[in-house]
Amino acid sequence: MHVLLISPSKEYPLFDVMRSGFQESNCEVDGFFTDDESDTRKNYIYRRSFPLSYASFTRTYWLKFQKQFYAEINQKILNKVQSKHFDLVLVYNDSFLLPKTLEVIKQKSKIAFYLGDSPFYTSNKPHFLKLLIAADFVFSPDSMWVTQLYNLGVSNIDFELFGFNEKIFFQKEVTEQEKRKYSSDLAFIGRLTNSEWGLKKLLFLKPFLEFDFKIYGPSSWTRWIPDAPELKDKLVILDNPLSLQQMNTIHNCAKLSPVDSNPGLLHGFHARLLDCIGSGILPLVEYGKDLDQVFGEGVVPTVHRYVEGKELAAYYLAHEKERVEKVKTLQEICKSNYTPEKSAQRVLDRIFK
């Protein structure tokens, strides 16, 4: 079986998970990467300008730019899918696909989508919902998205979870040099936007700031120091993004990692949780109902009200044996149900049943 994965970039962690899973399921895997195939300048303008499109451009110019941008990418997608036979084309989010391109693909291949975002929270994806309605199958990491989309007419949709990949995030022996550089009780890696989403994340992390805590991210974090002065001593400002290998090392040099949930997730949880489990660092997770579905009720240490984070962190720092045992339990659950191969095989079984 031949599978084409369409995603933003070959450096995107989820692509590597999916590729590994389908290869282990005896599939030949090819990739198409929209960031690599699109004009870099146009891609930047589109992503940065869409929320302000009517302020940044005249309406006529914007619609013309958007049409040309989509047309160029879709022609390259068509060239790819027509270059050989693919049994399955699996698309991450919408990947700039046009509905008419989807119809051409469906003439020769099954086409499915894996959601990284809710179509209702992505204003820069104007065709997203139409694509999902017309697809052969849709897979979602949020059970509430499944319910929403099923109710409005997406009949072939199911919950699925990609993200656990021990080839990238795994426990290892760290060197003394790595310990000196990265060691801390708590670690967090990520961005903090200058928006309400950014404030939400700051409020989630604030109860953890009194611990031995290192936060790795870009300089945009410093905008929030006036709102949380204690943040200043916790920041490790990065000039360049961390590699996946560096992220794994940081996780291996810490004990706990707070994992927030972006506002678009309704019952789901951030995939960073799976990275933490692989690396052996215990995640303290903003609660979502799907945590109970995936891991069992009460298995994952969860934060309901943000003020609970401080007590939760203090407990596991004081009970190291329990922390280690909890990580092992979470790893066993992921290995039993959510390895790349098992997730990929479920996808194939649902589509080609």
Coordinates of C-alpha atoms in Angstrom, one line a residue:
M1 CA 0.0 0.0 0.0
H2 CA 1.3 3.5 -0.9
V3 CA 0.5 6.4 1.4
L4 CA 1.0 10.1 0.7
L5 CA 1.3 12.4 3.8
I6 CA 0.6 16.1 3.2
S7 CA 1.9 18.3 6.1
P8 CA 3.5 21.7 6.6
S9 CA 7.1 20.4 6.8
K10 CA 9.3 17.3 7.0
E11 CA 10.6 18.8 10.2
Y12 CA 7.1 18.7 11.7
P13 CA 7.2 16.1 14.5
L14 CA 3.8 14.6 13.7
F15 CA 5.0 13.8 10.1
D16 CA 7.8 11.7 11.5
V17 CA 5.3 9.9 13.8
M18 CA 2.9 9.2 10.9
R19 CA 5.6 8.1 8.5
S20 CA 7.1 5.8 11.1
G21 CA 3.7 4.3 11.8
F22 CA 2.7 3.6 8.2
Q23 CA 6.1 2.2 7.4
E24 CA 5.9 -0.2 10.3
S25 CA 2.4 -1.2 8.9
N26 CA 4.2 -2.2 5.7
C27 CA 3.2 0.8 3.7
E28 CA 5.4 2.8 1.2
V29 CA 5.3 6.4 2.4
D30 CA 5.8 9.6 0.5
G31 CA 5.5 13.2 1.6
F32 CA 4.4 16.6 0.3
F33 CA 5.3 19.6 2.4
T34 CA 3.4 22.8 1.9
D35 CA 6.0 25.1 3.5
D36 CA 8.7 23.7 1.2
E37 CA 6.6 23.8 -1.9
S38 CA 5.0 27.2 -1.5
D39 CA 6.7 30.5 -2.2
T40 CA 8.4 31.5 1.2
R41 CA 7.5 35.1 1.0
K42 CA 3.9 34.5 0.0
N43 CA 3.5 31.9 2.7
Y44 CA 4.7 34.4 5.3
I45 CA 2.4 37.1 4.0
Y46 CA -0.6 34.8 4.0
R47 CA 0.0 33.4 7.5
R48 CA 0.8 36.8 9.0
S49 CA -1.7 38.9 7.2
F50 CA -4.9 36.9 7.1
P51 CA -6.3 38.0 10.5
L52 CA -5.8 41.6 9.4
S53 CA -6.5 41.0 5.7
Y54 CA -9.0 43.8 5.3
A55 CA -6.8 46.2 7.2
S56 CA -3.6 45.2 5.4
F57 CA -4.9 45.0 1.9
T58 CA -7.9 46.1 -0.1
R59 CA -10.5 43.3 -0.3
T60 CA -10.0 42.9 -4.1
Y61 CA -6.2 42.6 -3.8
W62 CA -6.4 40.2 -0.9
L63 CA -8.9 37.8 -2.6
K64 CA -6.6 37.9 -5.7
F65 CA -3.5 37.1 -3.7
Q66 CA -5.3 34.3 -1.8
K67 CA -6.6 32.8 -5.0
Q68 CA -3.1 32.8 -6.6
F69 CA -1.5 31.5 -3.4
Y70 CA -3.8 28.5 -3.2
A71 CA -3.7 27.8 -7.0
E72 CA 0.1 27.5 -7.0
I73 CA 0.2 25.0 -4.1
N74 CA -2.7 23.0 -5.4
Q75 CA -1.2 22.6 -8.8
K76 CA 1.9 21.2 -7.1
I77 CA -0.3 18.8 -5.0
L78 CA -2.0 17.6 -8.2
N79 CA 1.3 17.1 -9.9
K80 CA 2.4 15.0 -6.9
V81 CA -0.7 12.8 -6.7
Q82 CA -0.7 12.3 -10.5
S83 CA 2.9 11.3 -10.6
K84 CA 2.1 7.8 -9.1
H85 CA -0.7 5.9 -7.6
F86 CA -1.5 6.5 -3.9
D87 CA -3.9 4.2 -2.1
L88 CA -4.3 6.8 0.7
V89 CA -3.7 10.6 0.8
L90 CA -3.6 11.7 4.5
V91 CA -3.7 15.4 5.0
Y92 CA -2.8 17.3 8.2
N93 CA -5.4 20.0 8.9
D94 CA -6.3 21.5 5.5
S95 CA -2.7 22.0 4.1
F96 CA -4.1 24.7 1.7
L97 CA -6.1 22.1 -0.2
L98 CA -9.0 23.3 -2.4
P99 CA -12.3 21.3 -2.6
K100 CA -11.8 20.9 -6.4
T101 CA -8.4 19.4 -5.8
L102 CA -9.9 17.0 -3.2
E103 CA -12.4 15.8 -5.8
V104 CA -9.6 15.0 -8.3
I105 CA -7.7 13.1 -5.6
K106 CA -10.8 11.1 -4.8
Q107 CA -11.0 9.8 -8.3
K108 CA -8.0 7.6 -7.7
S109 CA -7.3 7.5 -4.0
K110 CA -8.9 7.5 -0.6
I111 CA -8.4 10.9 1.1
A112 CA -8.5 11.4 4.9
F113 CA -7.7 14.3 7.2
Y114 CA -6.0 14.3 10.6
L115 CA -7.0 17.4 12.7
G116 CA -4.4 19.4 14.5
D117 CA -6.8 22.3 15.0
S118 CA -10.6 22.8 15.2
P119 CA -12.0 24.1 11.9
F120 CA -14.0 26.5 14.0
Y121 CA -10.9 28.2 15.5
T122 CA -8.9 28.6 12.2
S123 CA -10.1 31.7 10.4
N124 CA -7.2 31.5 7.9
K125 CA -8.5 28.1 6.5
P126 CA -11.5 29.1 4.5
H127 CA -12.1 25.7 2.9
F128 CA -11.4 23.5 5.9
L129 CA -15.0 22.5 6.8
K130 CA -16.0 21.8 3.2
L131 CA -12.9 19.5 2.8
L132 CA -13.9 17.6 6.0
I133 CA -17.4 17.1 4.8
A134 CA -16.2 15.7 1.4
A135 CA -13.4 13.5 2.7
D136 CA -13.5 9.8 2.9
F137 CA -12.5 9.9 6.5
V138 CA -11.6 12.3 9.3
F139 CA -9.5 11.6 12.4
S140 CA -9.6 13.9 15.4
P141 CA -7.6 14.0 18.6
D142 CA -10.5 15.7 20.4
S143 CA -13.7 13.8 21.1
M144 CA -15.7 16.9 21.2
W145 CA -14.6 17.9 17.7
V146 CA -15.8 14.4 16.6
T147 CA -19.2 15.1 18.1
Q148 CA -19.4 18.6 16.6
L149 CA -18.4 17.5 13.1
Y150 CA -20.6 14.4 13.1
N151 CA -23.6 16.4 14.1
L152 CA -23.2 18.8 11.2
G153 CA -22.7 16.0 8.6
V154 CA -19.2 14.6 8.7
S155 CA -20.3 11.0 9.0
N156 CA -17.0 9.2 8.7
I157 CA -15.1 10.6 11.7
D158 CA -13.4 9.0 14.6
F159 CA -11.1 9.7 17.5
E160 CA -7.4 8.9 16.9
L161 CA -4.2 10.0 18.6
F162 CA -0.8 10.3 16.9
G163 CA 2.2 11.8 18.7
F164 CA 3.8 9.2 20.9
N165 CA 7.2 8.4 19.3
E166 CA 10.0 6.8 21.4
K167 CA 12.4 7.2 18.5
I168 CA 12.4 11.0 19.3
F169 CA 11.4 11.3 22.9
F170 CA 12.9 8.7 25.1
Q171 CA 14.7 8.3 28.5
K172 CA 18.4 8.4 28.3
E173 CA 21.5 8.9 30.5
V174 CA 22.4 12.6 30.5
T175 CA 26.0 13.9 30.7
E176 CA 27.3 16.0 33.5
Q177 CA 27.6 18.9 31.1
E178 CA 23.9 18.5 30.1
K179 CA 22.9 18.4 33.7
R180 CA 24.8 21.7 34.4
K181 CA 23.1 23.3 31.5
Y182 CA 19.6 22.1 31.7
S183 CA 18.9 20.6 35.1
S184 CA 15.8 21.9 36.9
D185 CA 12.8 20.4 38.8
L186 CA 10.3 21.8 36.3
A187 CA 10.7 22.5 32.6
F188 CA 8.5 24.1 29.9
I189 CA 9.3 24.6 26.2
G190 CA 7.1 26.8 24.1
R191 CA 6.0 30.2 22.9
L192 CA 3.9 32.9 24.6
T193 CA 2.0 35.1 22.2
N194 CA 1.0 38.6 22.9
S195 CA -2.7 37.8 23.0
E196 CA -5.5 36.4 25.2
W197 CA -4.1 33.0 24.5
G198 CA -0.8 34.1 25.8
L199 CA -2.3 35.5 29.0
K200 CA -4.2 32.2 29.5
K201 CA -0.9 30.3 29.3
L202 CA 0.8 32.7 31.7
L203 CA -2.0 32.2 34.2
F204 CA -1.6 28.4 33.9
L205 CA 2.2 28.6 34.5
K206 CA 2.1 31.2 37.2
P207 CA 1.5 28.8 40.2
F208 CA 4.7 26.9 39.2
L209 CA 7.0 29.9 39.1
E210 CA 8.0 29.6 42.8
F211 CA 9.7 26.2 42.0
D212 CA 13.1 25.4 40.4
F213 CA 11.6 26.1 37.0
K214 CA 13.2 26.7 33.6
I215 CA 11.1 28.1 30.7
Y216 CA 12.6 27.8 27.2
G217 CA 11.3 30.1 24.5
P218 CA 11.7 33.1 22.3
S219 CA 12.1 36.7 23.5
S220 CA 8.3 37.3 23.2
W221 CA 8.1 35.9 26.7
T222 CA 9.6 39.1 28.1
R223 CA 6.5 41.1 27.2
W224 CA 4.7 39.4 30.1
I225 CA 7.3 40.1 32.8
P226 CA 5.3 43.2 34.1
D227 CA 2.4 40.8 34.7
A228 CA 4.5 38.2 36.5
P229 CA 7.9 39.7 37.6
E230 CA 9.0 36.3 39.0
L231 CA 9.0 35.1 35.4
K232 CA 12.2 37.0 34.6
D233 CA 14.4 34.6 36.6
K234 CA 12.9 31.5 35.0
L235 CA 13.3 32.4 31.3
V236 CA 15.9 30.8 29.1
I237 CA 15.6 33.0 25.9
L238 CA 16.4 31.1 22.7
D239 CA 17.8 32.8 19.6
N240 CA 16.9 29.7 17.5
P241 CA 14.3 27.0 18.0
L242 CA 15.4 23.9 19.9
S243 CA 16.0 20.7 18.0
L244 CA 13.9 17.7 19.0
Q245 CA 17.1 16.1 20.4
Q246 CA 17.6 19.2 22.6
M247 CA 14.0 19.1 23.8
N248 CA 14.4 15.4 24.7
T249 CA 17.5 16.2 26.7
I250 CA 15.8 19.1 28.6
H251 CA 13.0 16.7 29.5
N252 CA 15.5 14.1 30.7
C253 CA 17.1 16.8 33.0
A254 CA 13.9 17.7 34.8
K255 CA 11.2 15.9 36.8
L256 CA 7.9 17.7 36.0
S257 CA 6.5 19.6 33.0
P258 CA 3.3 21.7 33.1
V259 CA 1.2 21.1 29.9
D260 CA -1.5 23.6 29.1
S261 CA -4.3 23.3 26.6
N262 CA -4.9 25.8 23.8
P263 CA -8.5 27.3 23.8
G264 CA -9.4 25.4 20.6
L265 CA -9.2 22.1 22.4
L266 CA -12.5 21.2 24.0
H267 CA -12.1 17.7 25.4
G268 CA -8.6 17.0 24.1
F269 CA -5.1 17.7 25.4
H270 CA -1.9 19.1 24.0
A271 CA 0.3 16.5 22.2
R272 CA 3.3 17.8 24.3
L273 CA 1.9 15.4 26.9
L274 CA 3.0 12.5 24.8
D275 CA 6.5 13.9 24.3
C276 CA 6.9 14.2 28.1
I277 CA 5.8 10.7 28.7
G278 CA 8.3 9.3 26.2
S279 CA 11.1 11.3 27.8
G280 CA 10.2 10.2 31.3
I281 CA 9.2 13.6 32.7
L282 CA 5.9 13.6 34.5
P283 CA 3.4 16.0 32.8
L284 CA 1.0 18.1 35.0
V285 CA -1.8 18.6 32.5
E286 CA -4.6 21.0 32.1
Y287 CA -7.7 18.8 32.4
G288 CA -9.6 17.6 29.4
K289 CA -12.2 14.7 29.3
D290 CA -10.1 12.8 26.7
L291 CA -7.4 12.2 29.3
D292 CA -9.8 9.8 31.0
Q293 CA -10.7 8.2 27.7
V294 CA -7.0 7.6 26.7
F295 CA -5.4 6.9 30.1
G296 CA -8.2 6.0 32.4
E297 CA -9.9 8.2 35.0
G298 CA -7.5 9.8 37.4
V299 CA -4.3 8.3 36.0
V300 CA -2.8 11.5 34.6
P301 CA -2.0 14.3 37.2
T302 CA -4.4 17.0 36.2
V303 CA -5.0 20.7 36.9
H304 CA -8.6 21.8 36.9
R305 CA -8.4 25.2 38.5
Y306 CA -5.0 26.8 37.8
V307 CA -4.3 27.5 41.5
E308 CA -4.1 23.7 42.0
G309 CA -0.9 23.5 40.0
K310 CA 1.3 24.6 42.9
E311 CA 0.1 21.8 45.3
L312 CA 0.3 19.2 42.5
A313 CA 3.9 20.1 41.7
A314 CA 4.9 20.1 45.4
Y315 CA 3.4 16.7 45.9
Y316 CA 5.3 14.9 43.2
L317 CA 8.5 16.7 44.0
A318 CA 8.2 15.3 47.5
H319 CA 7.2 11.8 46.4
E320 CA 9.9 10.8 43.8
K321 CA 9.0 7.1 43.9
E322 CA 5.4 7.8 43.1
R323 CA 6.4 10.2 40.3
V324 CA 8.6 7.5 38.7
E325 CA 5.9 4.9 39.0
K326 CA 3.3 7.2 37.5
V327 CA 5.6 7.9 34.4
K328 CA 6.0 4.1 33.9
T329 CA 2.3 3.6 34.0
L330 CA 1.7 6.3 31.4
Q331 CA 4.5 4.9 29.2
E332 CA 2.9 1.4 29.4
I333 CA -0.5 2.7 28.3
C334 CA 1.0 4.6 25.3
K335 CA 3.1 1.5 24.3
S336 CA 0.0 -0.7 24.5
N337 CA -2.4 1.6 22.5
Y338 CA -0.7 4.6 20.9
T339 CA 2.6 3.6 19.2
P340 CA 2.9 5.0 15.7
E341 CA 2.3 1.6 14.2
K342 CA -0.9 1.0 16.2
S343 CA -2.4 4.4 15.4
A344 CA -1.5 4.0 11.7
Q345 CA -3.0 0.5 11.6
R346 CA -6.3 1.7 13.1
V347 CA -6.4 4.4 10.4
L348 CA -5.9 1.9 7.7
D349 CA -8.5 -0.5 9.2
R350 CA -11.1 2.2 9.4
I351 CA -10.6 3.5 5.8
F352 CA -10.1 0.2 4.1
K353 CA -12.4 -2.0 6.2

